[in-house]
Each structure stands twice: as C-alpha cells, then as structure tokens.
PDB file of C-alpha atoms and ligand atoms in Angstrom:
ATOM      1  CA  UNK M  17      92.486 -39.983 171.480  1.00  0.00           C
ATOM      2  CA  UNK M  18      89.352 -37.935 171.146  1.00  0.00           C
ATOM      3  CA  UNK M  19      89.879 -36.773 174.659  1.00  0.00           C
ATOM      4  CA  UNK M  20      93.430 -35.635 173.868  1.00  0.00           C
ATOM      5  CA  UNK M  21      92.285 -33.554 170.862  1.00  0.00           C
ATOM      6  CA  UNK M  22      89.489 -31.915 172.775  1.00  0.00           C
ATOM      7  CA  UNK M  23      91.963 -30.981 175.560  1.00  0.00           C
ATOM      8  CA  UNK M  24      94.329 -29.447 172.951  1.00  0.00           C
ATOM      9  CA  UNK M  25      91.409 -27.572 171.432  1.00  0.00           C
ATOM     10  CA  UNK M  26      90.327 -26.297 174.817  1.00  0.00           C
ATOM     11  CA  UNK M  27      93.851 -25.045 175.519  1.00  0.00           C
ATOM     12  CA  UNK M  28      93.999 -23.368 172.136  1.00  0.00           C
ATOM     13  CA  UNK M  29      90.709 -21.587 172.753  1.00  0.00           C
ATOM     14  CA  UNK M  30      91.884 -20.468 176.202  1.00  0.00           C
ATOM     15  CA  UNK M  31      95.176 -19.154 174.824  1.00  0.00           C
ATOM     16  CA  UNK M  32      93.335 -17.317 172.052  1.00  0.00           C
ATOM     17  CA  UNK M  33      90.942 -15.714 174.535  1.00  0.00           C
ATOM     18  CA  UNK M  34      93.858 -14.711 176.770  1.00  0.00           C
ATOM     19  CA  UNK M  35      95.730 -13.196 173.821  1.00  0.00           C
ATOM     20  CA  UNK M  36      92.727 -11.201 172.684  1.00  0.00           C
ATOM     21  CA  UNK M  37      92.196  -9.958 176.248  1.00  0.00           C
ATOM     22  CA  UNK M  38      95.851  -8.871 176.540  1.00  0.00           C
ATOM     23  CA  UNK M  39      95.740  -7.234 173.119  1.00  0.00           C
ATOM     24  CA  UNK M  40      92.636  -5.335 174.178  1.00  0.00           C
ATOM     25  CA  UNK M  41      94.359  -3.968 177.278  1.00  0.00           C
ATOM     26  CA  UNK M  42      97.426  -2.872 175.398  1.00  0.00           C
ATOM     27  CA  UNK M  43      95.659  -1.118 172.566  1.00  0.00           C
ATOM     28  CA  UNK M  44      94.058   1.452 174.904  1.00  0.00           C
ATOM     29  CA  UNK M  45      97.179   3.538 175.315  1.00  0.00           C
ATOM     30  CA  UNK M  46      99.212   4.449 172.274  1.00  0.00           C
ATOM     31  CA  UNK M  47     102.788   4.938 173.305  1.00  0.00           C
ATOM     32  CA  UNK M  48     105.199   5.906 170.564  1.00  0.00           C
ATOM     33  CA  UNK M  49     108.893   5.637 171.147  1.00  0.00           C
ATOM     34  CA  UNK M  50     110.805   8.244 169.146  1.00  0.00           C
ATOM     35  CA  UNK M  51     114.469   8.345 168.446  1.00  0.00           C
ATOM     36  CA  UNK M  52     116.409  11.435 169.549  1.00  0.00           C
ATOM     37  CA  UNK M  53     116.478  12.647 165.943  1.00  0.00           C
ATOM     38  CA  UNK M  54     112.714  12.282 165.630  1.00  0.00           C
ATOM     39  CA  UNK M  55     112.165  14.121 168.906  1.00  0.00           C
ATOM     40  CA  UNK M  56     114.340  16.942 167.602  1.00  0.00           C
ATOM     41  CA  UNK M  57     112.269  17.113 164.422  1.00  0.00           C
ATOM     42  CA  UNK M  58     109.025  17.251 166.379  1.00  0.00           C
ATOM     43  CA  UNK M  59     110.432  19.981 168.640  1.00  0.00           C
ATOM     44  CA  UNK M  60     111.411  22.020 165.603  1.00  0.00           C
ATOM     45  CA  UNK M  61     107.985  21.604 164.031  1.00  0.00           C
ATOM     46  CA  UNK M  62     106.051  22.666 167.120  1.00  0.00           C
ATOM     47  CA  UNK M  63     108.489  25.462 168.099  1.00  0.00           C
ATOM     48  CA  UNK M  64     106.957  28.984 168.010  1.00  0.00           C
ATOM     49  CA  UNK M  65     107.822  30.972 164.900  1.00  0.00           C
ATOM     50  CA  UNK M  66     108.749  34.080 166.958  1.00  0.00           C
ATOM     51  CA  UNK M  67     112.477  33.679 166.504  1.00  0.00           C
ATOM     52  CA  UNK M  68     112.356  34.579 162.822  1.00  0.00           C
ATOM     53  CA  UNK M  69     113.965  37.960 162.271  1.00  0.00           C
ATOM     54  CA  UNK M  70     113.133  40.049 159.215  1.00  0.00           C
ATOM     55  CA  UNK M  71     115.830  42.122 157.568  1.00  0.00           C
ATOM     56  CA  UNK M  72     116.441  45.323 159.508  1.00  0.00           C
ATOM     57  CA  UNK M  73     114.725  44.059 162.618  1.00  0.00           C
ATOM     58  CA  UNK M  74     116.646  43.609 165.825  1.00  0.00           C
ATOM     59  CA  UNK M  75     115.763  40.437 167.642  1.00  0.00           C
ATOM     60  CA  UNK M  76     113.949  41.590 170.733  1.00  0.00           C
ATOM     61  CA  UNK M  77     115.216  38.623 172.710  1.00  0.00           C
ATOM     62  CA  UNK M  78     118.818  39.618 172.006  1.00  0.00           C
ATOM     63  CA  UNK M  79     118.345  43.281 172.923  1.00  0.00           C
ATOM     64  CA  UNK M  80     116.318  42.516 176.042  1.00  0.00           C
ATOM     65  CA  UNK M  81     113.512  44.793 174.877  1.00  0.00           C
ATOM     66  CA  UNK M  82     111.017  41.954 175.139  1.00  0.00           C
ATOM     67  CA  UNK M  83     111.121  42.225 178.910  1.00  0.00           C
ATOM     68  CA  UNK M  84     110.764  46.032 179.046  1.00  0.00           C
ATOM     69  CA  UNK M  85     108.027  46.993 181.491  1.00  0.00           C
ATOM     70  CA  UNK M  86     105.464  49.664 180.800  1.00  0.00           C
ATOM     71  CA  UNK M  87     106.145  53.174 182.117  1.00  0.00           C
ATOM     72  CA  UNK M  88     102.874  53.095 184.045  1.00  0.00           C
ATOM     73  CA  UNK M  89     103.964  49.919 185.843  1.00  0.00           C
ATOM     74  CA  UNK M  90     107.391  51.341 186.728  1.00  0.00           C
ATOM     75  CA  UNK M  91     105.722  54.511 187.980  1.00  0.00           C
ATOM     76  CA  UNK M  92     103.212  52.597 190.098  1.00  0.00           C
ATOM     77  CA  UNK M  93     105.939  50.458 191.633  1.00  0.00           C
ATOM     78  CA  UNK M  94     108.823  52.903 192.117  1.00  0.00           C
ATOM     79  CA  UNK M  95     107.897  56.550 191.611  1.00  0.00           C
ATOM     80  CA  UNK M  96     104.429  56.978 193.059  1.00  0.00           C
ATOM     81  CA  UNK M  97     105.678  57.063 196.654  1.00  0.00           C
ATOM     82  CA  UNK M  98     107.269  60.482 196.125  1.00  0.00           C
ATOM     83  CA  UNK M  99     105.664  61.849 192.978  1.00  0.00           C
ATOM     84  CA  UNK M 100     102.018  61.411 193.959  1.00  0.00           C
ATOM     85  CA  UNK M 101     102.359  63.716 196.980  1.00  0.00           C
ATOM     86  CA  UNK M 102     105.563  65.683 196.388  1.00  0.00           C
ATOM     87  CA  UNK M 103     107.833  64.111 198.987  1.00  0.00           C
ATOM     88  CA  UNK M 104     111.045  66.162 199.478  1.00  0.00           C
ATOM     89  CA  UNK M 105     109.881  68.643 196.852  1.00  0.00           C
ATOM     90  CA  UNK M 106     109.286  66.081 194.101  1.00  0.00           C
ATOM     91  CA  UNK M 107     107.235  67.586 191.263  1.00  0.00           C
ATOM     92  CA  UNK M 108     103.764  66.094 191.647  1.00  0.00           C
ATOM     93  CA  UNK M 109     102.183  63.754 189.068  1.00  0.00           C
ATOM     94  CA  UNK M 110      99.619  65.780 187.086  1.00  0.00           C
ATOM     95  CA  UNK M 111     100.995  69.175 188.162  1.00  0.00           C
ATOM     96  CA  UNK M 112     101.217  70.793 184.731  1.00  0.00           C
ATOM     97  CA  UNK M 113     103.031  73.943 185.913  1.00  0.00           C
ATOM     98  CA  UNK M 114     105.652  72.016 187.887  1.00  0.00           C
ATOM     99  CA  UNK M 115     106.451  69.698 184.998  1.00  0.00           C
ATOM    100  CA  UNK M 116     106.477  72.357 182.295  1.00  0.00           C
ATOM    101  CA  UNK M 117     109.009  74.254 184.442  1.00  0.00           C
ATOM    102  CA  UNK M 118     111.153  71.083 184.572  1.00  0.00           C
ATOM    103  CA  UNK M 119     110.872  70.675 180.803  1.00  0.00           C
ATOM    104  CA  UNK M 120     112.355  74.142 180.219  1.00  0.00           C
ATOM    105  CA  UNK M 121     115.806  72.586 180.698  1.00  0.00           C
ATOM    106  CA  UNK M 122     115.026  70.142 177.828  1.00  0.00           C
ATOM    107  CA  UNK M 123     113.575  66.655 177.770  1.00  0.00           C
ATOM    108  CA  UNK M 124     116.977  64.954 177.509  1.00  0.00           C
ATOM    109  CA  UNK M 125     118.162  66.646 180.710  1.00  0.00           C
ATOM    110  CA  UNK M 126     114.986  65.586 182.505  1.00  0.00           C
ATOM    111  CA  UNK M 127     115.605  62.000 181.379  1.00  0.00           C
ATOM    112  CA  UNK M 128     119.253  62.167 182.449  1.00  0.00           C
ATOM    113  CA  UNK M 129     118.357  63.571 185.867  1.00  0.00           C
ATOM    114  CA  UNK M 130     115.815  60.786 186.376  1.00  0.00           C
ATOM    115  CA  UNK M 131     118.417  58.166 185.413  1.00  0.00           C
ATOM    116  CA  UNK M 132     121.345  59.596 187.387  1.00  0.00           C
ATOM    117  CA  UNK M 133     119.358  61.271 190.153  1.00  0.00           C
ATOM    118  CA  UNK M 134     119.474  64.912 191.224  1.00  0.00           C
ATOM    119  CA  UNK M 135     119.247  66.369 194.740  1.00  0.00           C
ATOM    120  CA  UNK M 136     116.254  64.658 196.457  1.00  0.00           C
ATOM    121  CA  UNK M 137     115.583  62.528 193.368  1.00  0.00           C
ATOM    122  CA  UNK M 138     117.346  59.189 193.874  1.00  0.00           C
ATOM    123  CA  UNK M 139     119.154  57.496 191.010  1.00  0.00           C
ATOM    124  CA  UNK M 140     116.625  55.745 188.746  1.00  0.00           C
ATOM    125  CA  UNK M 141     113.937  56.743 191.230  1.00  0.00           C
ATOM    126  CA  UNK M 142     115.023  53.713 193.303  1.00  0.00           C
ATOM    127  CA  UNK M 143     114.260  51.296 190.444  1.00  0.00           C
ATOM    128  CA  UNK M 144     117.744  49.826 190.372  1.00  0.00           C
ATOM    129  CA  UNK M 145     116.846  47.029 187.960  1.00  0.00           C
ATOM    130  CA  UNK M 146     115.266  49.473 185.511  1.00  0.00           C
ATOM    131  CA  UNK M 147     116.985  49.966 182.173  1.00  0.00           C
ATOM    132  CA  UNK M 148     117.467  53.551 180.951  1.00  0.00           C
ATOM    133  CA  UNK M 149     114.570  52.949 178.570  1.00  0.00           C
ATOM    134  CA  UNK M 150     112.316  51.848 181.406  1.00  0.00           C
ATOM    135  CA  UNK M 151     113.139  54.938 183.487  1.00  0.00           C
ATOM    136  CA  UNK M 152     112.441  57.095 180.420  1.00  0.00           C
ATOM    137  CA  UNK M 153     109.133  55.270 179.902  1.00  0.00           C
ATOM    138  CA  UNK M 154     108.181  56.077 183.499  1.00  0.00           C
ATOM    139  CA  UNK M 155     109.133  59.741 182.922  1.00  0.00           C
ATOM    140  CA  UNK M 156     107.040  59.729 179.737  1.00  0.00           C
ATOM    141  CA  UNK M 157     104.133  58.303 181.716  1.00  0.00           C
ATOM    142  CA  UNK M 158     104.419  61.178 184.235  1.00  0.00           C
ATOM    143  CA  UNK M 159     104.773  63.800 181.502  1.00  0.00           C
ATOM    144  CA  UNK M 160     101.894  62.435 179.430  1.00  0.00           C
ATOM    145  CA  UNK M 161      99.652  62.826 182.456  1.00  0.00           C
ATOM    146  CA  UNK M 162     100.998  66.241 183.464  1.00  0.00           C
ATOM    147  CA  UNK M 163     100.290  68.422 180.443  1.00  0.00           C
TER     148      UNK M 163
HETATM  149  C1  HEC J  13     112.457  59.076 197.209  1.00  0.00           C
HETATM  150  C2  HEC J  13     111.545  59.935 196.475  1.00  0.00           C
HETATM  151  C3  HEC J  13     111.514  59.817 194.972  1.00  0.00           C
HETATM  152  C4  HEC J  13     111.277  58.705 194.213  1.00  0.00           C
HETATM  153  C5  HEC J  13     111.022  57.283 194.689  1.00  0.00           C
HETATM  154  C6  HEC J  13     111.292  59.146 192.835  1.00  0.00           C
HETATM  155  N1  HEC J  13     111.536  60.481 192.775  1.00  0.00           N
HETATM  156 FE1  HEC J  13     111.692  61.582 191.070  1.00  0.00          FE
HETATM  157  N2  HEC J  13     112.121  63.226 192.184  1.00  0.00           N
HETATM  158  C7  HEC J  13     112.153  63.274 193.565  1.00  0.00           C
HETATM  159  C8  HEC J  13     112.484  64.605 193.992  1.00  0.00           C
HETATM  160  C9  HEC J  13     112.616  65.062 195.434  1.00  0.00           C
HETATM  161  C10 HEC J  13     112.668  65.366 192.810  1.00  0.00           C
HETATM  162  C11 HEC J  13     113.038  66.835 192.719  1.00  0.00           C
HETATM  163  C12 HEC J  13     114.566  66.927 192.702  1.00  0.00           C
HETATM  164  C13 HEC J  13     115.022  68.369 192.639  1.00  0.00           C
HETATM  165  O1  HEC J  13     114.978  68.918 191.533  1.00  0.00           O
HETATM  166  O2  HEC J  13     115.402  68.909 193.664  1.00  0.00           O
HETATM  167  C14 HEC J  13     112.415  64.467 191.714  1.00  0.00           C
HETATM  168  C15 HEC J  13     112.499  64.835 190.384  1.00  0.00           C
HETATM  169  C16 HEC J  13     112.208  64.019 189.330  1.00  0.00           C
HETATM  170  C17 HEC J  13     112.251  64.420 187.948  1.00  0.00           C
HETATM  171  C18 HEC J  13     112.597  65.781 187.419  1.00  0.00           C
HETATM  172  C19 HEC J  13     114.074  65.847 187.089  1.00  0.00           C
HETATM  173  C20 HEC J  13     114.446  67.179 186.544  1.00  0.00           C
HETATM  174  O3  HEC J  13     115.333  67.206 185.656  1.00  0.00           O
HETATM  175  O4  HEC J  13     113.904  68.199 186.962  1.00  0.00           O
HETATM  176  C21 HEC J  13     111.901  63.350 187.218  1.00  0.00           C
HETATM  177  C22 HEC J  13     111.791  63.264 185.709  1.00  0.00           C
HETATM  178  C23 HEC J  13     111.669  62.280 188.134  1.00  0.00           C
HETATM  179  N3  HEC J  13     111.852  62.704 189.411  1.00  0.00           N
HETATM  180  C24 HEC J  13     111.286  61.018 187.744  1.00  0.00           C
HETATM  181  C25 HEC J  13     111.128  59.968 188.613  1.00  0.00           C
HETATM  182  C26 HEC J  13     110.829  58.634 188.196  1.00  0.00           C
HETATM  183  C27 HEC J  13     110.606  58.216 186.761  1.00  0.00           C
HETATM  184  C28 HEC J  13     110.760  57.879 189.310  1.00  0.00           C
HETATM  185  C29 HEC J  13     110.493  56.387 189.402  1.00  0.00           C
HETATM  186  C30 HEC J  13     111.258  55.506 188.526  1.00  0.00           C
HETATM  187  C31 HEC J  13     111.025  58.726 190.438  1.00  0.00           C
HETATM  188  N4  HEC J  13     111.245  59.983 189.972  1.00  0.00           N
HETATM  189  C32 HEC J  13     111.071  58.301 191.758  1.00  0.00           C
HETATM  190  C33 HEC J  13     111.915  62.216 194.421  1.00  0.00           C
HETATM  191  C34 HEC J  13     111.672  60.933 194.046  1.00  0.00           C
END
C-alpha cells in the first residue's frame, strides 16, 4: 500500500516536472494569432500617413509627380551625349551665347522643341519614358547652367 502511494507520488512529480519543462519551452516564443479583422486594424495603424491629402492639394501618387526625376539626372542620362560636346550642332551645356540665342524664340518654344524634337534634336532628347515635365526639368537644368 505504501509502495503504491509512493509510486503514484513519483509519477505525479515526474509529470509535473515534464509539464514545467514543456511550459518553459513554449513560453520563449510569443506567437499571436490574429483574426483577419485584427490584421486589417494593425495594418491601418502602422500604415504611413502620406496618403492624407489636404484641401487644394493634388495627391502626388495620383498625378504621377512622385516619380518625377530630377532635371540633372535626366540630363546626365539622356542629353549629355550630344549637349556636352555639341554633336550635330547641339548647343553646348554652359555655352551662354548659344543658349541665349535659343531663348530669343521664347522659353515655351524651346521647351516644345525639346519635347517634339527639331532638326538634329531627337524627340524628348531620346528619353522616351520622360514626361513633358521631366524634359522641361532637363531643359531648365541646362539653362540654369548656361547663363
Ligand atoms: C542625339 C543628340 C541629342 C540628344 C541626345 C539631345 N539633344 Fe537636344 N539638341 C540636339 C541638337 C543637334 C540640337 C540643335 C537642333 C537645331 O536647332 O538644329 C538640340 C537642341 C536642343 C534644344 C534647343 C531647342 C531650340 O528650340 O532651340 C534643347 C532645349 C535641347 N536640345 C534639349 C535637350 C534635352 C533636354 C535633351 C535630353 C533629354 C537633349 N536635348 C538630348 C541634339 C541632341
């Protein structure tokens, strides 16, 4: 009888030790299972606030302006090949006289000729994925450095 109780006690102690050991392993990593609705809430809370539009502001994401590249980058990638040395009679970057002569026809015409091309000047200066604004920014970059 005594023997039986001590065996039961021993088993109980072993089970308790095993349970504590298992509990210890499990408590190391805290995994939380969220419902879809909870995940949505968390996503909304941690979402960047950039999508908020103030009155009168145009969302840059909608207009595509967010991706507009700098004029200096467009120039360095697409225009420099001809405009740094004057290939085919291209007015040279930094040549104040050449660019002021071009500007006599008006800035808008200079922009339009850069966008549509004229004589040896290819359409958009070969930057076919450039928006009008990006071509104009590249023209501005040239003009800013040629006056
Ligand atoms: C393949 C050579 C070439 C490339 C590349 C090129 N241009 Fe030109 N560009 C020319 C030539 C040649 C002219 C002179 C055309 C003429 O008036 O006969 C010119 C003229 C211009 C003019 C003056 C237009 C006017 O109304 O007088 C502007 C502005 C201009 N380029 C901007 C750019 C920009 C911006 C880029 C890059 C996005 C670019 N070009 C790339 C060759 C090039």
